[in-house]
Amino acid sequence: MTPAEIAETTERLVASGAADIDAASSAEKLDEVERALLGKASPLNEIRKLMKDVAEADRPEIGKNVSAARATLEQKVADRRAALTKAARALSLVEDRLDLTIGGRGYRRGHLHPVTRIWRELEDVFVGMGYRVAEGPEVELDWYNFEALNFPPGHPARAMQDTLYVKLGEPEQVMLRTHTSPVQVRVMERQPPPIYVVALGRAFRRDTLDARHSPVFHQIECLTVDRGITLGHLLGTIEMFVHALFGPNISARFNPSYFPFTEPSAEFAMTCVFCEGEGCTVCSRTGWVELGGCGMVDPNVFRAVNIDPEEYTGFAFGFGIDRLVQLLYGVDHIKNLWDGDVRFAAQF
Ligand code: PHE
């Protein structure tokens, strides 16, 4: 090839190379083009090899041309690379855009179940009066649930309790506790008077589910044993906690009743919180709502736990927590409390 031909070829390579560079639509394609134009096997490199056939005097000129061609193409590749990077960045700014003003999906914070809430409020009221919180097992022995509470074997009051027995040991000796009163016995067996305790927990009875009865329910038990405790202390304590929970317009009322483990015994009611005693559908127009049972600890119970009934007297009372919650929140059916439906619980 003559020097003129070489110059012409070089010029054509630069022109077609520039077109290829401009046509490269991505960084990867540009890399390919770059390799083809400037790599070892590129036509521009081939031209260098032709130099040996050229007159020595012409070589510097051709060398300069080829170098200039390389430089031109290298510059073009660099420019194109910069342009592609800039375009890719602009595109990703649009495509990967995060709208930080959009609200998150968020999650609602839960809250305590209404029964748990009242349970804790009751604990607070009694702890505030100097009581301690005691506990007992849900699966209980006959001794604690009945016998020590002055229900002798065959006592008709046992039949009132609709007991759910557990198939364990001797027949009818292990059961789901039918009330929280067995905790009274457990506490008195463990510690001498003075005793000021409340026990809250689940109790179980073979009741058919209806609006106000559930086979699983919750009770609070209060036990006070000390020297000189009288019926006046019992009435005063119940009145006190009713006021603490519901305010001064709500009071307590007592009717004579019977429990084997208290003597005398009473049932107690509180002023209906809905009509404040006027009479409404909730209280069947009586102005009162039955809460639970109470009385002075029977001397036989003291004897069963080796407390001297001549030295100590005491009172106890117990009532259903679920019932109280139903009243407070106007829950028509008790099963709504325990269905586990968050749409129900979320209303409170
Ligand atoms: N345990 C009784 C019941 O469940 C209530 C009660 C407790 C009565 C304490 C008197 C004293 O019906």
Coordinates of C-alpha atoms and ligand atoms in Angstrom, one line a residue:
M1 CA 0.0 0.0 0.0
T2 CA 1.2 3.5 -0.7
P3 CA 1.3 6.1 2.0
A4 CA -1.6 7.8 0.4
E5 CA -3.7 4.6 0.5
I6 CA -2.7 4.1 4.1
A7 CA -3.8 7.6 5.0
E8 CA -7.1 7.1 3.2
T9 CA -7.7 3.8 5.0
T10 CA -6.9 5.3 8.3
E11 CA -9.3 8.1 7.6
R12 CA -12.1 5.7 6.7
L13 CA -11.4 3.7 9.8
V14 CA -11.8 6.8 11.9
A15 CA -15.1 7.7 10.2
S16 CA -16.7 4.3 10.4
G17 CA -15.3 3.8 13.9
A18 CA -16.9 7.1 15.0
A19 CA -20.2 6.0 13.6
D20 CA -20.0 2.6 15.5
I21 CA -19.2 4.5 18.7
D22 CA -22.2 6.8 18.3
A23 CA -24.4 3.8 17.6
A24 CA -23.3 1.9 20.8
S25 CA -26.5 2.0 22.9
S26 CA -25.2 0.7 26.1
A27 CA -22.0 0.5 28.1
E28 CA -21.6 -3.2 27.2
K29 CA -22.0 -2.5 23.5
L30 CA -19.5 0.4 23.8
D31 CA -17.0 -2.0 25.4
E32 CA -17.3 -4.3 22.4
V33 CA -16.9 -1.5 19.9
E34 CA -13.9 -0.3 21.8
R35 CA -12.3 -3.7 21.6
A36 CA -13.0 -4.0 17.9
L37 CA -11.6 -0.5 17.1
L38 CA -8.6 -0.2 19.4
G39 CA -7.8 -3.8 20.5
K40 CA -4.9 -5.9 19.4
A41 CA -6.7 -7.4 16.4
S42 CA -8.1 -4.0 15.3
P43 CA -7.5 -2.7 11.7
L44 CA -5.7 0.2 13.1
N45 CA -3.1 -2.1 14.7
E46 CA -2.9 -4.0 11.4
I47 CA -1.9 -0.8 9.7
R48 CA 1.2 -0.5 11.9
K49 CA 2.3 -3.8 10.6
L50 CA 2.1 -2.5 7.0
M51 CA 4.8 0.1 7.9
K52 CA 7.7 -2.2 7.1
D53 CA 6.6 -2.1 3.4
V54 CA 6.7 1.7 3.4
A55 CA 9.7 3.8 2.5
E56 CA 11.5 4.9 5.7
A57 CA 11.0 8.5 5.0
D58 CA 7.2 8.1 5.0
R59 CA 7.0 6.2 8.2
P60 CA 7.0 9.1 10.7
E61 CA 4.1 10.7 8.9
I62 CA 2.1 7.5 8.8
G63 CA 2.9 6.8 12.4
K64 CA 1.7 10.2 13.4
N65 CA -1.5 9.7 11.5
V66 CA -2.3 6.3 13.1
S67 CA -1.5 7.7 16.5
A68 CA -3.8 10.7 15.9
A69 CA -6.5 8.3 14.6
R70 CA -6.2 6.2 17.8
A71 CA -6.4 9.3 20.0
T72 CA -9.4 10.5 18.1
L73 CA -11.2 7.2 18.6
E74 CA -10.1 6.9 22.2
Q75 CA -11.5 10.4 22.9
K76 CA -14.8 9.5 21.2
V77 CA -15.1 6.3 23.2
A78 CA -14.5 8.3 26.4
D79 CA -17.1 10.9 25.4
R80 CA -19.6 8.3 24.5
R81 CA -19.0 6.4 27.8
A82 CA -19.6 9.6 29.7
A83 CA -22.8 10.3 27.8
L84 CA -24.1 6.7 28.3
T85 CA -23.4 6.9 32.1
K86 CA -25.1 10.2 32.3
A87 CA -28.2 8.9 30.4
A88 CA -28.3 5.8 32.6
R89 CA -28.2 7.9 35.7
A90 CA -30.9 10.1 34.5
L91 CA -33.0 7.1 33.6
S92 CA -32.5 5.5 37.0
L93 CA -33.4 8.7 38.7
V94 CA -36.8 8.4 37.1
E95 CA -37.3 4.7 37.2
D96 CA -35.9 4.0 40.7
R97 CA -37.6 7.0 42.2
L98 CA -38.8 6.5 45.7
D99 CA -41.8 8.5 46.7
L100 CA -40.9 9.4 50.3
T101 CA -44.1 11.3 50.8
I102 CA -46.2 8.2 50.4
G103 CA -47.6 7.0 53.8
G104 CA -46.3 3.7 55.1
R105 CA -48.6 0.7 55.4
G106 CA -48.5 1.2 59.2
Y107 CA -49.8 -1.2 61.8
R108 CA -52.2 -0.7 64.6
R109 CA -51.0 -1.0 68.1
G110 CA -53.0 -3.5 70.1
H111 CA -54.3 -3.0 73.6
L112 CA -55.3 -5.1 76.6
H113 CA -58.3 -7.3 76.5
P114 CA -61.2 -5.7 78.4
V115 CA -61.1 -8.5 81.0
T116 CA -57.4 -8.1 81.5
R117 CA -57.8 -4.4 81.9
I118 CA -60.5 -4.8 84.6
W119 CA -58.5 -7.6 86.2
R120 CA -55.5 -5.2 86.6
E121 CA -57.8 -2.4 87.8
L122 CA -59.2 -4.7 90.5
E123 CA -55.7 -5.7 91.5
D124 CA -54.7 -2.0 91.8
V125 CA -57.6 -1.2 93.9
F126 CA -56.9 -4.0 96.4
V127 CA -53.2 -3.6 96.4
G128 CA -53.9 0.1 97.2
M129 CA -55.8 -1.1 100.3
G130 CA -52.8 -3.2 101.4
Y131 CA -53.8 -6.5 99.9
R132 CA -51.3 -9.0 98.3
V133 CA -52.1 -10.9 95.1
A134 CA -52.2 -14.7 95.6
E135 CA -52.5 -17.5 93.1
G136 CA -53.6 -21.1 92.9
P137 CA -53.8 -23.9 90.3
E138 CA -56.6 -24.2 87.9
V139 CA -56.6 -28.0 88.2
E140 CA -57.5 -28.5 91.9
L141 CA -57.9 -31.2 94.5
D142 CA -61.1 -32.0 96.3
W143 CA -59.6 -30.9 99.6
Y144 CA -59.1 -27.3 98.4
N145 CA -62.1 -26.9 96.1
F146 CA -64.6 -28.5 98.5
E147 CA -63.6 -30.4 101.6
A148 CA -61.5 -27.7 103.5
L149 CA -64.2 -25.2 102.5
N150 CA -66.7 -27.1 104.6
F151 CA -68.3 -29.1 101.8
P152 CA -68.2 -32.6 103.3
P153 CA -68.4 -35.5 100.9
G154 CA -72.0 -35.9 99.7
H155 CA -72.9 -32.3 100.7
P156 CA -75.7 -31.1 98.5
A157 CA -73.9 -27.8 97.8
R158 CA -71.4 -29.7 95.8
A159 CA -74.1 -30.5 93.3
M160 CA -74.7 -26.8 92.9
Q161 CA -71.2 -26.4 91.5
D162 CA -71.5 -28.4 88.2
T163 CA -68.0 -29.6 88.6
L164 CA -65.8 -30.7 85.6
Y165 CA -63.7 -33.6 86.9
V166 CA -60.3 -34.6 85.6
K167 CA -59.7 -38.3 85.0
L168 CA -56.7 -38.6 87.4
G169 CA -56.2 -40.6 90.6
E170 CA -59.3 -41.5 92.7
P171 CA -62.6 -40.7 91.0
E172 CA -63.9 -37.2 91.6
Q173 CA -60.7 -36.1 93.5
V174 CA -59.1 -33.9 90.8
M175 CA -61.1 -31.2 89.1
L176 CA -61.1 -27.9 87.3
R177 CA -61.6 -25.5 90.2
T178 CA -65.3 -24.3 90.2
H179 CA -64.4 -21.1 92.0
T180 CA -61.3 -19.2 93.2
S181 CA -62.2 -20.0 96.9
P182 CA -59.6 -22.9 97.1
V183 CA -56.9 -20.2 97.0
Q184 CA -58.2 -19.1 100.4
V185 CA -57.3 -22.6 101.8
R186 CA -53.9 -22.6 100.1
V187 CA -53.0 -19.2 101.5
M188 CA -54.2 -20.1 105.0
E189 CA -52.3 -23.4 105.0
R190 CA -49.1 -21.5 104.1
Q191 CA -49.1 -18.4 106.3
P192 CA -50.5 -17.4 109.7
P193 CA -52.8 -14.4 110.1
P194 CA -52.9 -11.5 109.5
I195 CA -53.9 -12.4 106.0
Y196 CA -55.0 -9.8 103.4
V197 CA -55.0 -11.4 99.9
V198 CA -56.9 -11.2 96.6
A199 CA -56.7 -14.1 94.1
L200 CA -57.9 -13.6 90.5
G201 CA -58.1 -16.3 88.0
R202 CA -60.0 -18.7 85.8
A203 CA -62.8 -21.0 87.1
F204 CA -64.7 -23.7 85.3
R205 CA -68.2 -25.1 85.6
R206 CA -70.3 -27.5 83.5
D207 CA -72.6 -24.7 82.5
T208 CA -74.3 -24.4 79.1
L209 CA -73.1 -21.3 77.3
D210 CA -75.7 -18.6 77.3
A211 CA -75.6 -14.8 77.3
R212 CA -74.3 -14.6 80.9
H213 CA -72.8 -18.1 81.6
S214 CA -69.7 -19.6 80.2
P215 CA -68.0 -22.9 81.2
V216 CA -64.8 -20.9 81.6
F217 CA -65.0 -17.6 83.5
H218 CA -63.0 -15.4 85.8
Q219 CA -63.4 -14.7 89.4
I220 CA -61.8 -12.5 92.0
E221 CA -61.5 -13.7 95.6
C222 CA -60.8 -11.6 98.6
L223 CA -59.7 -13.1 102.0
T224 CA -59.1 -11.1 105.1
V225 CA -58.1 -12.9 108.4
D226 CA -57.1 -10.9 111.5
R227 CA -58.0 -10.3 115.1
G228 CA -61.3 -8.6 115.5
I229 CA -62.5 -8.7 111.9
T230 CA -66.3 -8.1 111.7
L231 CA -69.1 -8.1 109.2
G232 CA -68.7 -4.3 109.2
H233 CA -65.2 -4.7 107.7
L234 CA -66.7 -6.9 105.0
L235 CA -69.5 -4.5 104.0
G236 CA -67.1 -1.6 104.2
T237 CA -64.5 -3.2 102.0
I238 CA -67.0 -4.1 99.3
E239 CA -68.5 -0.7 99.4
M240 CA -65.0 0.8 99.2
F241 CA -63.9 -1.1 96.1
V242 CA -67.2 -0.4 94.3
H243 CA -66.7 3.3 94.9
A244 CA -63.1 3.1 93.8
L245 CA -64.1 1.4 90.6
F246 CA -67.3 3.2 89.8
G247 CA -67.4 6.4 91.7
P248 CA -69.5 7.6 94.7
N249 CA -72.9 7.2 93.0
I250 CA -72.6 3.4 92.9
S251 CA -73.1 1.5 96.1
A252 CA -73.4 -2.0 97.3
R253 CA -76.3 -4.0 98.7
F254 CA -76.4 -7.3 100.6
N255 CA -79.0 -10.1 100.8
P256 CA -78.8 -13.1 103.1
S257 CA -77.6 -16.2 101.3
Y258 CA -75.8 -19.5 101.9
F259 CA -72.3 -20.8 101.3
P260 CA -70.8 -23.7 103.2
F261 CA -67.5 -21.8 103.9
T262 CA -69.0 -18.6 105.3
E263 CA -71.3 -17.9 108.2
P264 CA -73.3 -15.7 108.0
S265 CA -73.3 -15.5 104.1
A266 CA -74.7 -13.0 101.8
E267 CA -75.0 -12.2 98.1
F268 CA -74.1 -8.7 97.1
A269 CA -75.2 -6.5 94.3
M270 CA -74.2 -3.0 93.2
T271 CA -76.1 -0.1 91.9
C272 CA -76.8 -0.5 88.1
V273 CA -74.1 1.6 86.4
F274 CA -76.4 2.3 83.4
C275 CA -79.3 3.8 85.2
E276 CA -77.6 4.6 88.5
G277 CA -80.5 2.9 90.4
E278 CA -83.4 4.3 88.4
G279 CA -84.2 0.9 86.8
C280 CA -83.5 -0.1 83.2
T281 CA -83.4 -3.2 81.0
V282 CA -79.8 -4.1 82.1
C283 CA -80.9 -4.5 85.7
S284 CA -84.4 -5.8 85.0
R285 CA -85.8 -2.5 86.4
T286 CA -84.5 -3.3 89.9
G287 CA -81.7 -0.7 89.9
W288 CA -79.3 -3.4 91.2
V289 CA -77.0 -5.9 89.5
E290 CA -75.9 -9.1 91.3
L291 CA -72.1 -9.4 91.6
G292 CA -71.2 -12.3 93.9
G293 CA -71.1 -14.0 97.3
C294 CA -69.5 -13.1 100.6
G295 CA -69.6 -13.8 104.3
M296 CA -67.6 -14.3 107.5
V297 CA -65.1 -17.2 107.2
D298 CA -66.8 -20.3 108.8
P299 CA -65.0 -21.6 111.9
N300 CA -64.9 -25.0 110.3
V301 CA -62.7 -23.6 107.5
F302 CA -60.3 -22.2 110.1
R303 CA -60.2 -25.5 111.8
A304 CA -59.3 -27.3 108.5
V305 CA -56.2 -25.1 108.2
N306 CA -55.3 -24.9 111.9
I307 CA -56.2 -21.3 112.6
D308 CA -57.9 -20.8 115.9
P309 CA -61.4 -19.5 115.3
E310 CA -61.5 -18.2 118.9
E311 CA -58.5 -16.0 118.2
Y312 CA -59.1 -14.9 114.6
T313 CA -62.1 -14.0 112.5
G314 CA -62.2 -13.1 108.8
F315 CA -64.3 -12.4 105.8
A316 CA -64.2 -13.5 102.2
F317 CA -66.0 -12.5 99.0
G318 CA -65.8 -13.5 95.4
F319 CA -67.4 -12.5 92.2
G320 CA -67.2 -12.9 88.4
I321 CA -64.9 -10.5 86.5
D322 CA -66.5 -11.3 83.1
R323 CA -69.9 -10.3 84.5
L324 CA -68.5 -7.0 85.6
V325 CA -66.8 -6.4 82.2
Q326 CA -70.1 -7.3 80.4
L327 CA -71.8 -4.7 82.5
L328 CA -69.2 -2.0 82.1
Y329 CA -68.8 -2.3 78.4
G330 CA -72.4 -3.3 77.6
V331 CA -71.3 -6.7 76.1
D332 CA -74.6 -8.5 75.4
H333 CA -73.2 -12.1 75.0
I334 CA -70.4 -13.4 77.1
K335 CA -69.0 -15.5 74.3
N336 CA -68.1 -12.3 72.5
L337 CA -65.4 -11.8 75.1
W338 CA -63.7 -15.1 74.3
D339 CA -64.3 -15.7 70.5
G340 CA -60.8 -14.2 69.9
D341 CA -62.2 -12.0 67.2
V342 CA -60.0 -8.9 66.9
R343 CA -62.9 -6.9 65.5
F344 CA -64.7 -7.3 68.8
A345 CA -61.7 -6.6 71.0
A346 CA -60.6 -3.5 68.9
Q347 CA -63.8 -1.7 69.9
F348 CA -62.6 -1.1 73.5
Ligands
PHE1 N1 -67.0 -19.0 95.7 C1 -68.3 -18.5 95.7 C2 -68.9 -18.7 94.3 O1 -68.2 -19.0 93.4 C3 -68.4 -17.0 96.0 C4 -67.9 -16.7 97.4 C5 -66.6 -16.4 97.7 C6 -68.8 -16.7 98.4 C7 -66.2 -16.0 99.0 C8 -68.5 -16.4 99.7 C9 -67.2 -16.1 100.0 O2 -70.1 -18.7 94.1

